[in-house]
Coordinates of C-alpha atoms in Angstrom, one line a residue:
X1 CA -32.7 18.6 -2.7
X2 CA -34.9 21.3 -2.0
X3 CA -32.6 23.8 -4.2
X4 CA -31.4 21.6 -6.7
X5 CA -31.6 23.5 -10.1
X6 CA -31.9 22.1 -13.6
X7 CA -29.0 22.3 -15.7
X8 CA -31.7 23.0 -18.4
X9 CA -32.4 26.5 -19.2
X10 CA -34.8 25.9 -22.0
X11 CA -37.9 28.4 -23.2
X12 CA -38.0 26.5 -26.6
X13 CA -41.7 25.0 -27.1
X14 CA -43.0 22.8 -29.7
X15 CA -47.1 22.4 -30.4
X16 CA -47.8 19.2 -32.2
X17 CA -48.6 19.8 -35.7
X18 CA -52.1 20.1 -37.1
X19 CA -51.9 17.3 -39.4
X20 CA -50.6 14.9 -36.8
X21 CA -52.9 16.2 -34.2
X22 CA -55.9 15.6 -36.0
X23 CA -55.1 12.0 -36.8
X24 CA -53.4 11.7 -33.2
X25 CA -55.1 8.5 -30.4
X26 CA -55.2 11.5 -27.9
X27 CA -55.9 14.8 -29.8
X28 CA -54.9 18.0 -28.0
X29 CA -54.6 18.9 -24.2
X30 CA -58.5 19.0 -24.0
X31 CA -58.6 14.8 -24.2
X32 CA -55.5 14.2 -22.3
X33 CA -56.7 16.4 -19.6
X34 CA -60.3 14.3 -20.1
X35 CA -58.6 11.0 -19.5
X36 CA -56.0 11.8 -17.1
X37 CA -59.6 12.9 -14.8
X38 CA -61.1 9.8 -15.6
X39 CA -58.1 8.1 -14.4
X40 CA -58.0 10.7 -10.9
X41 CA -62.2 9.7 -10.3
X42 CA -62.0 6.3 -11.0
X43 CA -58.5 5.1 -10.2
X44 CA -59.0 1.4 -10.4
X45 CA -62.3 1.3 -12.8
X46 CA -59.9 3.3 -15.3
X47 CA -57.2 0.5 -15.8
X48 CA -59.9 -2.1 -15.2
X49 CA -61.5 -0.9 -18.3
X50 CA -58.0 -0.7 -20.2
X51 CA -57.1 -4.4 -19.5
X52 CA -60.2 -5.2 -21.0
X53 CA -59.7 -3.4 -23.8
X54 CA -56.3 -4.4 -24.4
X55 CA -55.8 -7.7 -22.4
X56 CA -57.7 -11.0 -24.1
X57 CA -58.5 -13.4 -21.0
X58 CA -59.0 -16.7 -20.5
X59 CA -60.9 -16.5 -17.5
X60 CA -61.7 -12.8 -17.3
X61 CA -60.4 -10.6 -13.6
X62 CA -63.2 -9.9 -11.3
X63 CA -61.0 -8.1 -8.4
X64 CA -59.0 -5.0 -9.9
X65 CA -56.6 -4.2 -7.4
X66 CA -55.0 -5.7 -4.3
X67 CA -52.8 -3.0 -2.1
X68 CA -53.7 -5.3 1.3
X69 CA -50.2 -6.4 1.6
X70 CA -48.3 -2.9 0.3
X71 CA -45.8 -2.8 -1.2
X72 CA -46.7 -6.0 -3.0
X73 CA -49.0 -4.9 -4.8
X74 CA -51.6 -7.1 -7.1
X75 CA -53.8 -6.5 -10.0
X76 CA -56.7 -8.4 -11.6
X77 CA -55.1 -11.2 -9.9
X78 CA -58.1 -13.6 -10.1
X79 CA -57.7 -13.4 -13.9
X80 CA -56.3 -15.9 -16.4
X81 CA -54.2 -15.1 -19.5
X82 CA -51.2 -15.8 -21.2
X83 CA -49.1 -13.3 -22.7
X84 CA -48.1 -14.9 -25.8
X85 CA -51.4 -15.7 -26.8
X86 CA -52.3 -11.8 -26.6
X87 CA -49.3 -11.1 -28.3
X88 CA -49.7 -14.1 -32.0
X89 CA -52.5 -16.1 -31.8
X90 CA -55.1 -13.3 -31.2
X91 CA -53.6 -12.0 -34.2
X92 CA -53.8 -14.4 -36.7
X93 CA -57.3 -14.8 -38.1
X94 CA -57.4 -11.4 -39.2
X95 CA -53.7 -10.0 -39.9
X96 CA -51.7 -14.0 -39.9
X97 CA -50.4 -12.3 -43.1
X98 CA -49.0 -9.6 -41.5
X99 CA -45.8 -9.1 -41.5
X100 CA -44.3 -8.5 -37.8
X101 CA -40.7 -8.5 -37.6
X102 CA -38.4 -7.3 -40.3
X103 CA -35.4 -9.1 -39.1
X104 CA -31.8 -7.2 -40.8
X105 CA -28.8 -8.8 -39.6
X106 CA -25.6 -7.6 -38.7
X107 CA -24.3 -7.9 -42.8
X108 CA -27.5 -6.2 -44.2
X109 CA -29.7 -9.1 -44.9
X110 CA -33.5 -8.5 -44.4
X111 CA -36.0 -11.0 -43.8
X112 CA -39.3 -10.4 -43.1
X113 CA -41.5 -12.7 -40.3
X114 CA -45.5 -12.9 -40.6
X115 CA -47.9 -13.1 -37.7
X116 CA -48.9 -16.8 -38.4
X117 CA -44.7 -17.8 -39.1
X118 CA -43.6 -16.5 -35.8
X119 CA -46.4 -18.1 -34.5
X120 CA -45.3 -21.4 -35.3
X121 CA -41.8 -21.0 -34.6
X122 CA -42.3 -19.7 -31.0
X123 CA -44.9 -22.9 -30.8
X124 CA -42.1 -25.4 -31.9
X125 CA -39.4 -23.9 -30.1
X126 CA -42.4 -23.7 -26.6
X127 CA -42.5 -27.4 -27.4
X128 CA -38.9 -28.4 -27.2
X129 CA -38.5 -26.4 -23.9
X130 CA -41.1 -29.0 -22.7
X131 CA -39.7 -31.6 -24.6
X132 CA -36.8 -30.8 -22.0
X133 CA -39.2 -30.6 -19.2
X134 CA -39.6 -27.0 -18.7
X135 CA -42.9 -26.0 -16.7
X136 CA -44.7 -23.3 -15.5
X137 CA -42.9 -21.6 -12.8
X138 CA -38.7 -22.9 -14.1
X139 CA -36.7 -20.0 -14.7
X140 CA -35.2 -20.1 -18.2
X141 CA -31.6 -18.2 -18.7
X142 CA -31.5 -16.2 -22.5
X143 CA -27.9 -15.3 -23.5
X144 CA -28.2 -14.5 -27.2
X145 CA -27.5 -12.0 -30.0
X146 CA -29.9 -9.5 -31.2
X147 CA -31.7 -11.6 -33.3
X148 CA -35.7 -13.5 -33.9
X149 CA -34.4 -16.0 -32.4
X150 CA -34.1 -14.0 -28.6
X151 CA -37.6 -12.8 -29.5
X152 CA -39.2 -16.4 -30.1
X153 CA -37.4 -17.3 -27.0
X154 CA -39.1 -15.1 -24.8
X155 CA -42.2 -15.5 -26.4
X156 CA -41.8 -19.3 -25.8
X157 CA -41.0 -19.2 -22.4
X158 CA -44.0 -16.6 -21.9
X159 CA -46.1 -19.6 -23.7
X160 CA -45.6 -22.6 -21.1
X161 CA -45.2 -20.1 -18.3
X162 CA -41.9 -20.4 -18.0
X163 CA -40.0 -17.0 -16.3
X164 CA -37.1 -15.7 -18.6
X165 CA -34.5 -13.8 -18.0
X166 CA -32.5 -12.3 -20.7
X167 CA -28.8 -11.2 -19.6
X168 CA -27.4 -9.0 -22.4
X169 CA -24.7 -10.6 -24.6
X170 CA -22.3 -8.5 -23.9
X171 CA -21.7 -9.0 -20.3
X172 CA -19.5 -11.1 -18.9
X173 CA -18.9 -14.7 -17.6
X174 CA -19.0 -13.5 -14.3
X175 CA -21.8 -11.5 -14.1
X176 CA -23.8 -14.7 -16.3
X177 CA -22.5 -16.9 -13.7
X178 CA -24.4 -14.3 -11.0
X179 CA -27.7 -14.2 -12.8
X180 CA -27.9 -18.0 -13.5
X181 CA -27.1 -18.5 -9.7
X182 CA -29.5 -15.7 -8.5
X183 CA -32.2 -16.9 -10.7
X184 CA -31.9 -21.4 -10.2
X185 CA -32.0 -21.5 -14.0
X186 CA -33.0 -24.6 -15.5
X187 CA -32.2 -23.7 -18.8
X188 CA -29.6 -21.6 -20.6
X189 CA -30.5 -20.6 -24.3
X190 CA -27.7 -19.3 -26.2
X191 CA -26.0 -19.0 -30.2
X192 CA -23.0 -20.3 -31.0
X193 CA -22.0 -17.0 -31.7
X194 CA -23.3 -13.4 -32.2
X195 CA -22.6 -10.9 -34.9
X196 CA -21.7 -7.3 -33.8
X197 CA -20.3 -4.7 -36.3
X198 CA -18.6 -7.7 -38.5
X199 CA -17.0 -9.3 -35.7
X200 CA -18.2 -12.6 -34.3
X201 CA -19.2 -12.5 -30.5
X202 CA -17.9 -15.7 -28.7
X203 CA -21.5 -16.3 -26.8
X204 CA -21.2 -19.9 -26.0
X205 CA -18.0 -20.3 -24.9
X206 CA -19.3 -17.6 -22.4
X207 CA -21.9 -19.5 -21.1
X208 CA -19.0 -22.6 -20.9
X209 CA -17.4 -20.3 -19.1
X210 CA -20.0 -19.3 -16.3
X211 CA -21.0 -22.8 -15.4
X212 CA -17.7 -24.1 -15.3
X213 CA -16.8 -21.9 -12.7
X214 CA -19.2 -23.8 -10.2
X215 CA -22.3 -23.0 -8.6
X216 CA -24.6 -23.3 -11.5
X217 CA -25.9 -26.8 -10.2
X218 CA -29.7 -25.8 -11.6
X219 CA -28.5 -25.8 -15.2
X220 CA -29.9 -28.9 -16.8
X221 CA -29.7 -28.4 -20.5
X222 CA -28.2 -25.8 -22.7
X223 CA -29.6 -24.8 -26.1
X224 CA -27.5 -23.4 -28.7
X225 CA -28.8 -21.9 -31.9
X226 CA -26.4 -22.0 -35.0
X227 CA -26.0 -18.5 -36.1
X228 CA -22.6 -18.1 -37.9
X229 CA -20.6 -21.2 -39.3
X230 CA -18.0 -21.5 -36.7
X231 CA -17.1 -24.0 -35.1
X232 CA -18.5 -24.4 -31.2
X233 CA -17.6 -27.6 -29.3
X234 CA -21.0 -29.1 -27.9
X235 CA -20.5 -31.2 -24.4
X236 CA -23.1 -33.7 -22.9
X237 CA -25.2 -31.1 -21.4
X238 CA -25.9 -29.1 -24.9
X239 CA -28.3 -29.8 -27.9
X240 CA -28.6 -27.8 -31.0
X241 CA -31.6 -25.2 -31.4
X242 CA -32.9 -26.8 -34.8
X243 CA -32.2 -30.5 -33.6
X244 CA -34.2 -29.8 -30.4
X245 CA -37.0 -28.6 -32.4
X246 CA -36.8 -31.2 -35.5
X247 CA -40.0 -32.5 -36.2
X248 CA -42.0 -31.0 -33.8
X249 CA -45.6 -29.9 -34.4
X250 CA -46.0 -26.0 -35.3
X251 CA -49.1 -25.4 -32.4
X252 CA -48.6 -25.7 -28.6
X253 CA -51.3 -25.1 -26.5
X254 CA -50.6 -22.3 -24.0
X255 CA -50.5 -22.3 -20.3
X256 CA -53.1 -20.2 -18.7
X257 CA -51.4 -18.3 -16.1
X258 CA -52.5 -16.1 -12.9
X259 CA -52.5 -12.2 -14.0
X260 CA -49.6 -11.7 -11.4
X261 CA -47.8 -15.1 -12.3
X262 CA -43.9 -13.7 -13.0
X263 CA -43.7 -13.5 -17.3
X264 CA -39.9 -12.4 -16.3
X265 CA -36.7 -11.6 -13.8
X266 CA -34.4 -8.9 -15.5
X267 CA -31.3 -8.3 -13.5
X268 CA -30.2 -4.6 -13.2
X269 CA -26.6 -3.8 -11.9
X270 CA -27.7 -2.2 -9.2
X271 CA -25.0 0.2 -7.3
X272 CA -24.9 -1.7 -4.2
X273 CA -23.3 -4.8 -5.5
X274 CA -25.5 -7.4 -6.1
X275 CA -27.4 -7.5 -9.0
X276 CA -31.2 -6.7 -8.2
X277 CA -33.4 -9.4 -10.1
X278 CA -36.7 -7.4 -11.0
X279 CA -39.6 -9.5 -11.2
X280 CA -42.8 -8.7 -13.3
X281 CA -46.0 -9.6 -13.2
X282 CA -47.8 -11.3 -16.7
X283 CA -51.0 -9.2 -17.1
X284 CA -50.0 -5.8 -15.4
X285 CA -46.6 -5.7 -17.3
X286 CA -48.5 -6.4 -21.0
X287 CA -50.9 -3.8 -20.0
X288 CA -48.5 -1.0 -19.3
X289 CA -46.3 -2.6 -22.3
X290 CA -49.4 -2.6 -24.7
X291 CA -51.0 1.0 -23.4
X292 CA -47.9 2.9 -23.5
X293 CA -46.8 1.6 -27.0
X294 CA -50.8 2.8 -28.0
X295 CA -50.3 6.3 -26.5
X296 CA -46.6 7.5 -26.0
X297 CA -46.3 6.1 -30.1
X298 CA -49.4 6.9 -30.8
X299 CA -49.8 3.8 -32.9
X300 CA -51.8 3.4 -36.4
X301 CA -51.9 0.2 -37.6
X302 CA -50.0 0.6 -40.8
X303 CA -46.8 1.5 -38.7
X304 CA -43.3 0.5 -39.2
X305 CA -42.1 0.9 -36.0
X306 CA -38.3 0.6 -34.7
X307 CA -36.7 0.2 -31.2
X308 CA -33.1 0.3 -31.7
X309 CA -32.5 -1.1 -28.1
X310 CA -31.0 -5.3 -27.0
X311 CA -33.3 -7.3 -26.2
X312 CA -31.4 -7.4 -22.9
X313 CA -32.7 -4.4 -21.4
X314 CA -36.2 -3.3 -20.3
X315 CA -36.5 -1.1 -23.7
X316 CA -36.0 -4.2 -26.0
X317 CA -38.7 -6.4 -23.9
X318 CA -41.1 -3.8 -23.3
X319 CA -41.1 -2.1 -26.7
X320 CA -39.9 -4.8 -29.0
X321 CA -40.8 -8.7 -27.3
X322 CA -44.5 -7.5 -25.8
X323 CA -45.4 -4.0 -26.8
X324 CA -45.7 -3.8 -30.7
X325 CA -46.8 -7.8 -30.8
X326 CA -49.5 -7.1 -28.4
X327 CA -50.8 -4.2 -30.9
X328 CA -50.4 -6.2 -33.7
X329 CA -47.4 -3.9 -35.1
X330 CA -45.1 -4.2 -37.8
X331 CA -41.2 -3.3 -36.8
X332 CA -37.7 -3.8 -37.5
X333 CA -35.4 -6.1 -35.6
X334 CA -31.9 -5.2 -36.4
X335 CA -28.7 -7.2 -35.0
X336 CA -26.2 -4.9 -35.7
X337 CA -24.4 -1.2 -34.5
X338 CA -25.4 2.6 -35.9
X339 CA -22.1 2.5 -37.3
X340 CA -21.5 -0.6 -39.1
X341 CA -20.7 -0.9 -42.4
X342 CA -20.4 2.8 -42.0
X343 CA -22.7 5.8 -40.0
X344 CA -24.7 6.0 -42.6
X345 CA -26.6 2.1 -41.3
X346 CA -29.7 4.0 -39.4
X347 CA -30.8 6.1 -41.8
X348 CA -30.4 3.5 -44.8
X349 CA -32.6 1.3 -42.8
X350 CA -35.2 3.8 -41.9
X351 CA -35.6 4.5 -45.9
X352 CA -35.4 1.2 -46.9
X353 CA -37.9 -0.3 -44.4
X354 CA -40.4 3.2 -44.3
X355 CA -39.9 3.2 -40.8
X356 CA -42.4 5.4 -39.5
X357 CA -41.4 5.6 -35.8
X358 CA -37.9 5.8 -34.7
X359 CA -37.0 5.0 -31.0
X360 CA -33.4 5.1 -29.9
X361 CA -30.8 6.8 -27.3
X362 CA -29.6 10.0 -26.7
X363 CA -26.2 8.7 -26.0
X364 CA -26.6 6.8 -30.1
X365 CA -28.1 10.4 -31.5
X366 CA -25.0 12.4 -30.0
X367 CA -22.9 9.6 -31.7
X368 CA -24.7 9.8 -34.8
X369 CA -24.0 13.7 -34.7
X370 CA -20.5 13.7 -34.3
X371 CA -19.5 10.8 -37.3
X372 CA -21.8 12.4 -40.0
X373 CA -24.5 15.4 -38.7
X374 CA -25.6 16.0 -42.5
X375 CA -25.7 12.3 -43.6
X376 CA -29.2 11.9 -43.1
X377 CA -30.1 14.8 -45.4
X378 CA -28.6 12.0 -48.1
X379 CA -31.2 9.8 -47.5
X380 CA -35.0 9.4 -47.8
X381 CA -37.1 9.8 -44.4
X382 CA -40.2 10.9 -45.3
X383 CA -41.8 8.0 -44.0
X384 CA -41.0 9.0 -40.2
X385 CA -43.5 10.6 -38.6
X386 CA -42.6 10.4 -34.7
X387 CA -39.7 10.3 -33.7
X388 CA -38.3 8.8 -29.7
X389 CA -35.2 9.0 -26.9
X390 CA -35.3 6.4 -24.1
X391 CA -32.5 6.1 -21.2
X392 CA -31.2 9.6 -20.1
X393 CA -31.9 12.9 -20.5
X394 CA -31.4 14.2 -24.1
X395 CA -29.7 17.6 -24.0
X396 CA -31.3 20.0 -26.5
X397 CA -28.8 20.6 -28.5
X398 CA -28.9 17.2 -29.4
X399 CA -32.9 17.6 -29.2
X400 CA -33.2 20.0 -32.0
X401 CA -30.6 18.1 -34.3
X402 CA -32.9 15.0 -34.3
X403 CA -36.3 17.1 -34.5
X404 CA -34.8 19.6 -37.6
X405 CA -32.5 17.1 -39.5
X406 CA -33.7 13.8 -38.6
X407 CA -37.8 14.7 -38.1
X408 CA -37.5 17.1 -40.9
X409 CA -39.1 19.7 -37.9
X410 CA -42.7 17.8 -39.0
X411 CA -42.1 15.0 -36.5
X412 CA -42.5 15.1 -32.6
X413 CA -40.3 13.9 -30.0
X414 CA -41.4 11.4 -27.3
X415 CA -38.8 11.4 -25.1
X416 CA -39.3 8.8 -22.4
X417 CA -38.9 8.7 -19.0
X418 CA -39.3 5.4 -17.7
X419 CA -37.5 2.3 -15.4
X420 CA -36.6 -1.3 -15.6
X421 CA -39.0 -1.2 -12.5
X422 CA -41.7 0.9 -14.1
X423 CA -41.9 -1.7 -16.3
X424 CA -43.2 1.1 -19.4
X425 CA -43.2 4.7 -19.7
X426 CA -44.1 6.9 -16.8
X427 CA -43.6 10.2 -18.5
X428 CA -43.5 11.3 -22.2
X429 CA -45.3 13.8 -24.3
X430 CA -48.8 13.0 -25.6
X431 CA -47.6 13.3 -29.4
X432 CA -50.7 14.6 -30.4
X433 CA -51.6 16.5 -27.2
X434 CA -48.9 17.7 -25.7
X435 CA -46.3 20.3 -26.6
X436 CA -42.7 19.6 -26.4
X437 CA -39.7 21.2 -24.9
X438 CA -36.3 20.0 -25.8
X439 CA -34.8 17.9 -22.6
X440 CA -37.8 17.5 -21.1
X441 CA -39.8 14.8 -21.1
X442 CA -42.9 16.7 -20.3
X443 CA -45.7 15.4 -18.5
X444 CA -46.7 11.3 -17.3
X445 CA -48.7 9.2 -19.5
X446 CA -53.1 8.9 -17.8
X447 CA -52.8 7.0 -15.0
X448 CA -49.4 7.5 -13.5
X449 CA -49.3 10.1 -10.5
X450 CA -46.2 11.2 -10.7
X451 CA -44.7 14.2 -8.6
X452 CA -41.6 15.9 -7.1
X453 CA -41.5 15.6 -3.6
X454 CA -38.9 17.1 -0.6
X455 CA -37.2 14.8 1.6
X456 CA -40.4 14.8 3.9
X457 CA -42.2 13.6 1.0
X458 CA -44.1 17.2 0.5
X459 CA -44.5 18.3 -3.0
X460 CA -42.2 21.1 -4.0
X461 CA -43.4 24.3 -5.6
X462 CA -43.2 24.7 -8.8
X463 CA -39.2 25.4 -10.4
X464 CA -38.1 23.3 -8.0
X465 CA -36.5 20.5 -7.8
X466 CA -36.5 17.3 -5.7
X467 CA -36.9 13.6 -5.2
X468 CA -39.2 11.8 -8.2
X469 CA -41.7 9.5 -6.9
X470 CA -44.9 7.8 -8.0
X471 CA -48.0 8.1 -5.5
X472 CA -50.2 5.3 -6.6
X473 CA -49.3 1.9 -7.7
X474 CA -50.0 1.0 -11.7
X475 CA -50.0 -2.2 -13.5
X476 CA -46.7 -2.6 -14.4
X477 CA -44.7 -2.0 -11.4
X478 CA -42.4 -4.4 -10.1
X479 CA -43.6 -6.9 -7.8
X480 CA -40.7 -7.6 -6.1
X481 CA -36.9 -8.1 -5.7
X482 CA -36.6 -12.3 -6.5
X483 CA -35.8 -13.9 -3.5
X484 CA -35.4 -10.6 -2.0
X485 CA -38.6 -8.7 -0.7
X486 CA -36.8 -7.0 1.8
X487 CA -34.6 -4.6 -0.5
X488 CA -37.3 -4.3 -2.3
X489 CA -39.4 -2.4 0.5
X490 CA -36.6 -0.5 1.6
X491 CA -35.2 0.4 -2.1
X492 CA -38.6 1.4 -3.3
X493 CA -40.4 2.2 -0.3
X494 CA -38.6 3.6 2.1
X495 CA -39.7 4.6 5.5
X496 CA -39.1 8.3 4.8
X497 CA -41.6 8.4 2.8
X498 CA -44.1 6.4 5.1
X499 CA -43.6 3.5 2.4
X500 CA -46.1 5.0 0.9
X501 CA -44.8 6.5 -2.5
X502 CA -42.8 4.7 -5.5
X503 CA -39.3 6.3 -5.3
X504 CA -37.9 6.3 -8.3
X505 CA -34.1 6.7 -7.2
X506 CA -33.8 9.8 -10.0
X507 CA -34.0 13.7 -9.2
X508 CA -35.9 15.9 -11.3
X509 CA -37.2 19.5 -11.4
X510 CA -40.5 20.8 -12.6
X511 CA -40.1 23.9 -14.8
X512 CA -42.7 27.3 -14.9
X513 CA -44.8 25.1 -17.6
X514 CA -45.5 22.4 -15.1

């Protein structure tokens, strides 16, 4: 590991342009360094201040951090709050009519949904879940297309203290069954079919196959949203979404939960075979989602944010369902694929919805280059002010195309490194402060003590590579692996590093610029 060399020999560097830097949330390296210094000098105070600034508490916390049972850390543990209340209710008085979501369906129909309308739909569905006997701590598996109803289902679970586990709608019946069994799900929420690239996806049929294979005895009901006109058989355990919610109130008293109450379980297909159920908290996770959304994407109240991920992945949890809504943002939610009905879909959507911040994967960028490198020039992308990438390292030439052709050479690119386990972005350029370099995720967010170490846990010298670690626990960090605390400890806090550092499982390299 000590001799690992980066495949990227990149010398190009792009300082934030003055017009962006002057209006940035963190403006200039001096501001960035000042916040980092604050975190270094008073780590607990740093996070406590952010938690009071960005979250609304039903019962304020008096304890910031408890590391007495490491690595099962606790944050703000004597405080009470509700994640859905933080994402919806607190915006209603001043911003109830503001657009929360612009939903664009696979066929191109566009629907704006205000914060008030989203609140009412979430409350009504939460009342439906309560009618079915769902209580705090019950697990609910969500296996849905990329629609507003998926976000509503997640928020409704959070509202009543139920623990959701979203399973990507492209997963097989076997993968779905494994996750239902491991989570001990009481309810499964699905749709009759999904729409993707002009084709239907048989979601309800896959749920039936998973449940009929046996072992899912915990499941009491399957809620089915009618997404298409397709005819889907309904059995005794099934109930339609509209049937469930008909006539129910449009408000719903939230269940106030402890800060470390599990918000969700998200399964990663671990290399060892059995999926790992990553368990995230309520307060710490939401703080990471909101704060990183504000800092890494330099959020402004008039932004139109678009993350192209699916809610089946952590990116869709953090930067669709929770982070943007916690900050009161307007965002685009897209059901389809970038190549349907043709390869200009993303660019036409940016033009039509006047997207300011666009966050997508390097894989998507590379495929769009191949399908039409000059297509973006045929659309008005002048609304864009920030670009982002997620999911894997981006090769420098794709970065340059993204920067020059899509961003017109004026939009910083926020290349984010993070994981399902970290819950929010860990390493990314603060766009008004840090100079960007093609292929590099640059520097950690303030408060994230990332380092690169050798096999003994000692930091490597500048220009060398090694294991990527985070040296101090942080609020949005995974709390445990569902039903497998021992695996959690061995995987992420191994004895080789004295159980002190969070081991990311990635190798990394620090260049001559640090």
